Short mmCIF file of C-alpha atoms in Angstrom, two decimals:
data_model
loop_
_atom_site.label_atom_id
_atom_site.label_comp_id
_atom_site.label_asym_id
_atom_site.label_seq_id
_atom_site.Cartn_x
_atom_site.Cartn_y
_atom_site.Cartn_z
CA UNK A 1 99.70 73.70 149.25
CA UNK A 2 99.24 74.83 145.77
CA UNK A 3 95.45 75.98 146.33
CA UNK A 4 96.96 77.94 149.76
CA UNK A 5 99.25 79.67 147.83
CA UNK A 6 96.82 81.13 145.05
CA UNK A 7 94.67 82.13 147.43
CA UNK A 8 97.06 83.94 149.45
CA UNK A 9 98.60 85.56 146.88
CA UNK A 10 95.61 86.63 145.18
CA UNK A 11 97.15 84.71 141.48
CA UNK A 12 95.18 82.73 139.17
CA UNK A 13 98.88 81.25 138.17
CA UNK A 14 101.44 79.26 140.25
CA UNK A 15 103.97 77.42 137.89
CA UNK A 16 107.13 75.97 139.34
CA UNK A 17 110.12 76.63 137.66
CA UNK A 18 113.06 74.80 137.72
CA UNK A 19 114.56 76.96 140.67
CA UNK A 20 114.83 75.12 143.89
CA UNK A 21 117.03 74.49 146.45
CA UNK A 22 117.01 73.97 150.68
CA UNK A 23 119.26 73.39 153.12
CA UNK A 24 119.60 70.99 155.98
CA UNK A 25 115.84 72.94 157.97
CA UNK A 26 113.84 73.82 155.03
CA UNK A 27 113.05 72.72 151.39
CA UNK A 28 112.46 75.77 148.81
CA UNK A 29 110.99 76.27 145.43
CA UNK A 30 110.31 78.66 142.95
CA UNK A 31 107.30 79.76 141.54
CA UNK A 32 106.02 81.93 138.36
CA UNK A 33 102.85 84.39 139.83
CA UNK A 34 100.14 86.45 137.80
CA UNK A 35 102.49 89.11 139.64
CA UNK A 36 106.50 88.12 138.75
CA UNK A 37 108.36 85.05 140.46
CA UNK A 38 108.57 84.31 143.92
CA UNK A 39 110.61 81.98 145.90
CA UNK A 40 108.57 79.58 148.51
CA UNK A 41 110.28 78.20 151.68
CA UNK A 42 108.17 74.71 152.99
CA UNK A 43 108.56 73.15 156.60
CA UNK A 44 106.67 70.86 158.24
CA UNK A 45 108.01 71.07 161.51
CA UNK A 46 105.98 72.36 164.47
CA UNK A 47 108.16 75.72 164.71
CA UNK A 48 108.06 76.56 161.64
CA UNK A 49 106.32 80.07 162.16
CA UNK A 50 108.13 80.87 164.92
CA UNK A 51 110.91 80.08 162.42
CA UNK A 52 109.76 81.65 159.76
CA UNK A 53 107.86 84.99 161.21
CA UNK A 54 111.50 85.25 162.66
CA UNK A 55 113.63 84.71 159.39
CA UNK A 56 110.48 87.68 157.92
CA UNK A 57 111.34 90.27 161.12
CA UNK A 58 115.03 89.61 160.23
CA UNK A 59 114.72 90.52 156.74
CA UNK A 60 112.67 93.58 156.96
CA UNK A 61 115.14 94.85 159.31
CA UNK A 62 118.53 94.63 157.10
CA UNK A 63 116.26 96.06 154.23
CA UNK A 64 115.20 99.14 156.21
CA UNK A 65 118.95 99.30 156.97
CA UNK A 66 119.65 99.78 153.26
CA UNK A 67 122.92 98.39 153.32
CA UNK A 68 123.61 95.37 152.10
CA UNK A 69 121.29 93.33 149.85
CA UNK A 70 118.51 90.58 150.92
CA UNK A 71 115.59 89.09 149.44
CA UNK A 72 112.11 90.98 150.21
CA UNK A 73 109.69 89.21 152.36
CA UNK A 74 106.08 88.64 151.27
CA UNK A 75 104.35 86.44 153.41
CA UNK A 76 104.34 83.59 156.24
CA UNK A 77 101.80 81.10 155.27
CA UNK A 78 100.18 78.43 157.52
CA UNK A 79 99.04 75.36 155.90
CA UNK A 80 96.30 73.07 156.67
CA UNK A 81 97.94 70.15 156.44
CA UNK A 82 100.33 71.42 159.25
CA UNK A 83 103.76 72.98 158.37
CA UNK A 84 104.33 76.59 156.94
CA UNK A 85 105.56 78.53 154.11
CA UNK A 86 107.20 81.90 153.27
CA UNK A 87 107.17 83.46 150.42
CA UNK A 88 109.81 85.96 149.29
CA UNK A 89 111.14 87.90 146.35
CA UNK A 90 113.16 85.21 143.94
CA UNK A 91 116.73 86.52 143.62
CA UNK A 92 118.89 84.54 140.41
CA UNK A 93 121.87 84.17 142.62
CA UNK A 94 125.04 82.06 142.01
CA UNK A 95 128.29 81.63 144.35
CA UNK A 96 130.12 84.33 145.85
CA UNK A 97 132.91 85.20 143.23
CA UNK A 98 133.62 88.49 142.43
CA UNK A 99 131.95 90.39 145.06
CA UNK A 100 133.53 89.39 148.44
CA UNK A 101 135.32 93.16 148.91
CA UNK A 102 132.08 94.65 148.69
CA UNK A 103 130.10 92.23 150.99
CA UNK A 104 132.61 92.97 153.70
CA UNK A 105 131.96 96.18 152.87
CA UNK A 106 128.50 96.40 153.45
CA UNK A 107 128.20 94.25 156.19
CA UNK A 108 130.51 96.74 158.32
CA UNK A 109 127.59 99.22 156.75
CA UNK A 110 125.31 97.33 158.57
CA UNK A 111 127.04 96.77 161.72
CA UNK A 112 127.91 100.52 162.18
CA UNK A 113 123.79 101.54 160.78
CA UNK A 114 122.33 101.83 164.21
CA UNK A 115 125.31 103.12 165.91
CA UNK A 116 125.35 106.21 163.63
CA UNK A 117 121.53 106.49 164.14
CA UNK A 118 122.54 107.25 167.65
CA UNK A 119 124.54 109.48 166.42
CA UNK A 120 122.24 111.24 164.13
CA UNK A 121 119.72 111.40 166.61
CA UNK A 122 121.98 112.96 169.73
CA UNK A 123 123.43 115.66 167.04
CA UNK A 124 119.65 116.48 166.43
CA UNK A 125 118.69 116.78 170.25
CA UNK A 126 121.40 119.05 170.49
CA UNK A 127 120.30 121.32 167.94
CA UNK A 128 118.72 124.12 168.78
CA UNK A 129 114.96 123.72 168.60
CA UNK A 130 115.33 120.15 168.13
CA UNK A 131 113.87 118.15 170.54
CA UNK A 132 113.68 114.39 171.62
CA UNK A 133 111.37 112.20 169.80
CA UNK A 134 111.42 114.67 166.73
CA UNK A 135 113.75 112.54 164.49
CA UNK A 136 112.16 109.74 162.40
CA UNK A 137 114.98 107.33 163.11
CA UNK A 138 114.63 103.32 164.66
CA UNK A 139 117.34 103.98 166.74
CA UNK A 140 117.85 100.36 169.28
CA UNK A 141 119.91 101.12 172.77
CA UNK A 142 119.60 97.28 174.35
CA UNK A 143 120.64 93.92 172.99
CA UNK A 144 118.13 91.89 171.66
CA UNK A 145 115.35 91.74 169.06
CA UNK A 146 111.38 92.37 168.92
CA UNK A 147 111.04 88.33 168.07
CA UNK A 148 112.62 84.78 168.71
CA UNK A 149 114.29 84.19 165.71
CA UNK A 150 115.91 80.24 164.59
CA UNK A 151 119.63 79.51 164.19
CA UNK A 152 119.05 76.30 162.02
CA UNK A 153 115.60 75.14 163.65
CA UNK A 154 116.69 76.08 167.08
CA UNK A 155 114.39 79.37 168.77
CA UNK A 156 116.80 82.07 170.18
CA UNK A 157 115.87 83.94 173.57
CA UNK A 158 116.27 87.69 172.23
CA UNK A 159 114.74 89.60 175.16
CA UNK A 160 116.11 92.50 175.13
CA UNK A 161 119.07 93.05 177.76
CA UNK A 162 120.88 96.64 178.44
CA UNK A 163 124.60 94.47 179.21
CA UNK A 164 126.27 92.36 176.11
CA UNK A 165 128.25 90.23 178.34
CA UNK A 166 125.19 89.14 180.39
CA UNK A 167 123.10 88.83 177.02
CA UNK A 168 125.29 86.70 175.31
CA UNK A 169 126.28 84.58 178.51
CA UNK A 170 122.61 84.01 179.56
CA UNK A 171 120.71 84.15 176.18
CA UNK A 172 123.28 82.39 173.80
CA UNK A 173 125.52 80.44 175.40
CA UNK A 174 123.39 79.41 178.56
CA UNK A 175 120.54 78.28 176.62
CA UNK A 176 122.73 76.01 174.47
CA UNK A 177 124.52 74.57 177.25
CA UNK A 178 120.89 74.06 178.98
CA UNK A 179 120.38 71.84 175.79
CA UNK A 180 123.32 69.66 175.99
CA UNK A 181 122.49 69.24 179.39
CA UNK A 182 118.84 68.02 178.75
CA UNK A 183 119.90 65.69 175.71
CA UNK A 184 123.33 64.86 177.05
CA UNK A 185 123.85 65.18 180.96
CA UNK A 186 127.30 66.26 179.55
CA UNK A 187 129.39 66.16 183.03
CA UNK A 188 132.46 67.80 181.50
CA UNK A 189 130.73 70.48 179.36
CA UNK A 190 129.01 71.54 182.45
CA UNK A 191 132.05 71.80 184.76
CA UNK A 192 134.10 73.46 182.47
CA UNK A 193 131.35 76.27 181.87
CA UNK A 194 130.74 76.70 185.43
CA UNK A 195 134.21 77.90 185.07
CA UNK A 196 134.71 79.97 182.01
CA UNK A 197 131.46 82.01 182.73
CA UNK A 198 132.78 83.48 185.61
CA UNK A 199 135.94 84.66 183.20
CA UNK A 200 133.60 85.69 180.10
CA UNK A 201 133.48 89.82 181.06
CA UNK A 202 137.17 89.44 181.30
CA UNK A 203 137.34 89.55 177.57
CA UNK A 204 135.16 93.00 177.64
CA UNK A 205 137.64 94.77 179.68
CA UNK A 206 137.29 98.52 178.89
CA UNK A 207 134.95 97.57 175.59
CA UNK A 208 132.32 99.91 174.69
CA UNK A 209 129.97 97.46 172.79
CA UNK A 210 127.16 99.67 170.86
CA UNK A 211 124.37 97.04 169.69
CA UNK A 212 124.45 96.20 165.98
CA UNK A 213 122.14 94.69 163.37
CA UNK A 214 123.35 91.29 162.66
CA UNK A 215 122.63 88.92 160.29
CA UNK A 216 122.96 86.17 163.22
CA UNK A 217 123.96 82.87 161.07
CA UNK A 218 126.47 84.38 158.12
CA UNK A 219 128.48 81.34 157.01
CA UNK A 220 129.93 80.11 153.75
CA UNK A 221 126.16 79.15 152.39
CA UNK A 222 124.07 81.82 153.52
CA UNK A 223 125.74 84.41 151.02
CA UNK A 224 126.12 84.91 147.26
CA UNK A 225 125.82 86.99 144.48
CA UNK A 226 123.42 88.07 141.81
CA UNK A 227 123.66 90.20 139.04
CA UNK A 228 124.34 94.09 141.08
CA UNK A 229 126.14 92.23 143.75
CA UNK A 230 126.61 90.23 147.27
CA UNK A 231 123.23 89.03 148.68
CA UNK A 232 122.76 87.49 152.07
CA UNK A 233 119.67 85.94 153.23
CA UNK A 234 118.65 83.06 155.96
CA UNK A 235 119.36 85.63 158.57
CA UNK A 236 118.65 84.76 162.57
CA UNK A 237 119.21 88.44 163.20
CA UNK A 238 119.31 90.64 166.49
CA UNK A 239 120.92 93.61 167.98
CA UNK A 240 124.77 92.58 169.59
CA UNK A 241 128.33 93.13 169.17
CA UNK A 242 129.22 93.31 165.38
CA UNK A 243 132.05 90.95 166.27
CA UNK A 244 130.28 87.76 166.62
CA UNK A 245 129.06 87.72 163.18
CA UNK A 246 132.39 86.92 162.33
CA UNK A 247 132.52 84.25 164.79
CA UNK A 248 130.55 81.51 162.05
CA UNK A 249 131.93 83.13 159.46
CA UNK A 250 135.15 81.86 160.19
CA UNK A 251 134.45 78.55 160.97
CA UNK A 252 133.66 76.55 157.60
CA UNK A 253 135.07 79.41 154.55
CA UNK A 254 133.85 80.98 152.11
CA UNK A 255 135.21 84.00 153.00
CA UNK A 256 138.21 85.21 151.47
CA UNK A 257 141.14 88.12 152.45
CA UNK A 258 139.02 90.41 150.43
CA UNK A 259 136.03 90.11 152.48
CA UNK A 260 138.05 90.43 155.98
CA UNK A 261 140.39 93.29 154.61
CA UNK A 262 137.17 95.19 153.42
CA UNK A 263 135.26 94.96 156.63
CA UNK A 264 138.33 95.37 158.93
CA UNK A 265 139.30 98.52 157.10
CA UNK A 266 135.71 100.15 157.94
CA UNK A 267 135.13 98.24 161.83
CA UNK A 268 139.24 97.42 162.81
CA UNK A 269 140.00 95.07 165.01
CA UNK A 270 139.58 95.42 168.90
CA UNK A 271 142.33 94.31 171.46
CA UNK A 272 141.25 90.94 172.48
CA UNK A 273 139.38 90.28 169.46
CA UNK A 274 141.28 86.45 168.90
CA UNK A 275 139.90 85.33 172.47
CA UNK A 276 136.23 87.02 171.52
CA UNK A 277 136.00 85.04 168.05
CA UNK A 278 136.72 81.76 169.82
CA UNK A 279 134.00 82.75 172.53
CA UNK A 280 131.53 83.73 169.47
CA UNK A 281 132.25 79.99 167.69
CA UNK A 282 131.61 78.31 170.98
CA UNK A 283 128.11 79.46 170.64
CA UNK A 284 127.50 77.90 167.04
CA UNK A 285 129.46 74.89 167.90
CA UNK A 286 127.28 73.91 170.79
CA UNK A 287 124.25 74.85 168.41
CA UNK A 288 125.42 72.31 166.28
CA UNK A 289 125.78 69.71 168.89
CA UNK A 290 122.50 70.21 169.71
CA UNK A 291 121.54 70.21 166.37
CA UNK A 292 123.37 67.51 164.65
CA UNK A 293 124.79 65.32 167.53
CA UNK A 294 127.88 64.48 169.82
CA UNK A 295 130.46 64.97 166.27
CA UNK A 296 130.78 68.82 167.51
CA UNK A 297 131.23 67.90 171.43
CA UNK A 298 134.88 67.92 170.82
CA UNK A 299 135.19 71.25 169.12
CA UNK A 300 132.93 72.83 171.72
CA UNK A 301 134.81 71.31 174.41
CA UNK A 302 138.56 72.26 173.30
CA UNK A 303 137.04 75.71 172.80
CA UNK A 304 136.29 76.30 176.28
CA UNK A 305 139.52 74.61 177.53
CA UNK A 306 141.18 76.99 175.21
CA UNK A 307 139.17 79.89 177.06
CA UNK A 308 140.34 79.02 180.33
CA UNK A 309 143.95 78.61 179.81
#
């Protein structure tokens, strides 16, 4: 892997330093180059560039969005030996201590980005002598994203849809429950959501849902803090409704008052917005049955119940 990595990044030097870390998908290490210090992502599963090319389209999006901080992408690597690697800028980053105000801060930066691009760009067609197409702006207008992208080591349908309700019932919460069906033939999970998605736009009523940039899997351990502030990386992004970022966010902590107070006071809470969160952690607890086993059935189950009361 070594060799690989020299070669692709065109340096005579690869030292390991005594950076390295990983989570429950991939292992990660850091590595001195001819050209500063990088940090090196390895999986050997068979999706791992799928995986990977979609953590890379994730990141270069928030970046362009110059909102909130995440590490810069370098490369997706393929090994011979099977497996991939991605390379990205090495951040020094520690737990999230002092900065939690200005992460929820910047994330409602980022959630709000492409819905004042919209803005910007319909104040420009209506200037005079200003035409469509002239402004330089990504500007998105459907749900979705360009490429699958993982939630753990799970791909997520992201074709682009023009509804939210229909997006998130068919491309979220669908394909999960198509899982648990496959692994689990789970008779109760399936009756109960033959139910509740006939009463899922019912908690839309009279929302206007503008698509935003998400990060797509923000919990506890996929933020910190380095020296100049919050960092967030891991991302699963795509374009949907800013609220259900906050769905995983509230489901193991790491998030204090600060954090909610700061993003609440830029994006405030919608009528309905209780029901909504519960209907955004249903999606990451089935994604963690089908990731981990049967120990989040219950949680995904009382969630639904809870729905249809």
């Amino acid at each position: 892997m070594e060799a690989t990595l020299k070669k692709e990044l065109c340096s005579a030097m690869l030292k390991a330093t005594g950076h390295s870390g990983g989570g429950c998908i991939s292992e990660g290490q850091s590595y001195d180059t001819d050209t500063g210090r990088v940090f090196v992502k390895i999986n050997h599963k068979s999706e791992a560039k799928l995986m990977f090319d979609g953590e890379r389209a994730s990141l270069e999006a928030i970046l362009k969005t110059e909102t909130v901080k995440v590490p810069k992408p370098v490369k997706v690597v393929e090994l011979d030996t099977g497996g991939c690697v991605f390379v990205m800028e090495h951040l020094d980053m520690r737990g999230l201590t002092k900065y939690s105000k200005q992460l929820g801060e910047q994330l409602a930066d980022l959630h709000v980005h492409n819905k004042r691009q919209l803005e910007k760009i319909l104040k420009e067609q209506q200037t005079v002598g200003k035409g469509a197409g002239q402004s330089e702006v990504a500007v998105v207008e459907k749900f979705g994203f360009s490429v699958p992208t993982c939630c753990g080591y799970l791909s997520q349908e992201n074709e682009w849809q023009d509804d939210w309700v229909m997006f998130y019932s068919q491309q979220r919460l669908q394909h999960q429950l198509n899982m648990v069906e496959k692994s689990y033939g789970d008779r109760e999970a399936r009756e109960l959501w033959a139910k509740l998605q006939l009463k899922i736009p019912q908690f839309f009523t009279d929302m206007v849902i503008v698509p935003a940039l998400l990060h797509g899997d923000l919990w506890g351990g996929n933020v910190a803090q380095c020296a100049v502030g919050p960092v967030i990386y891991d991302p699963a992004s795509f374009y949907g409704h800013s609220e259900y970022e906050l769905g995983i966010a509230g489901m193991f902590g790491g998030f204090n008052s600060s954090f909610y107070s700061a993003y609440h006071e830029k994006i405030p809470q919608a009528p309905g917005f209780e029901n909504r969160n519960q209907l955004y952690q249903l999606f990451h607890y089935l994604n963690h049955w089908n990731h981990f086993g049967g120990g989040y059935r219950g949680s995904s189950i009382s969630i639904m119940k809870k729905l249809l009361k």
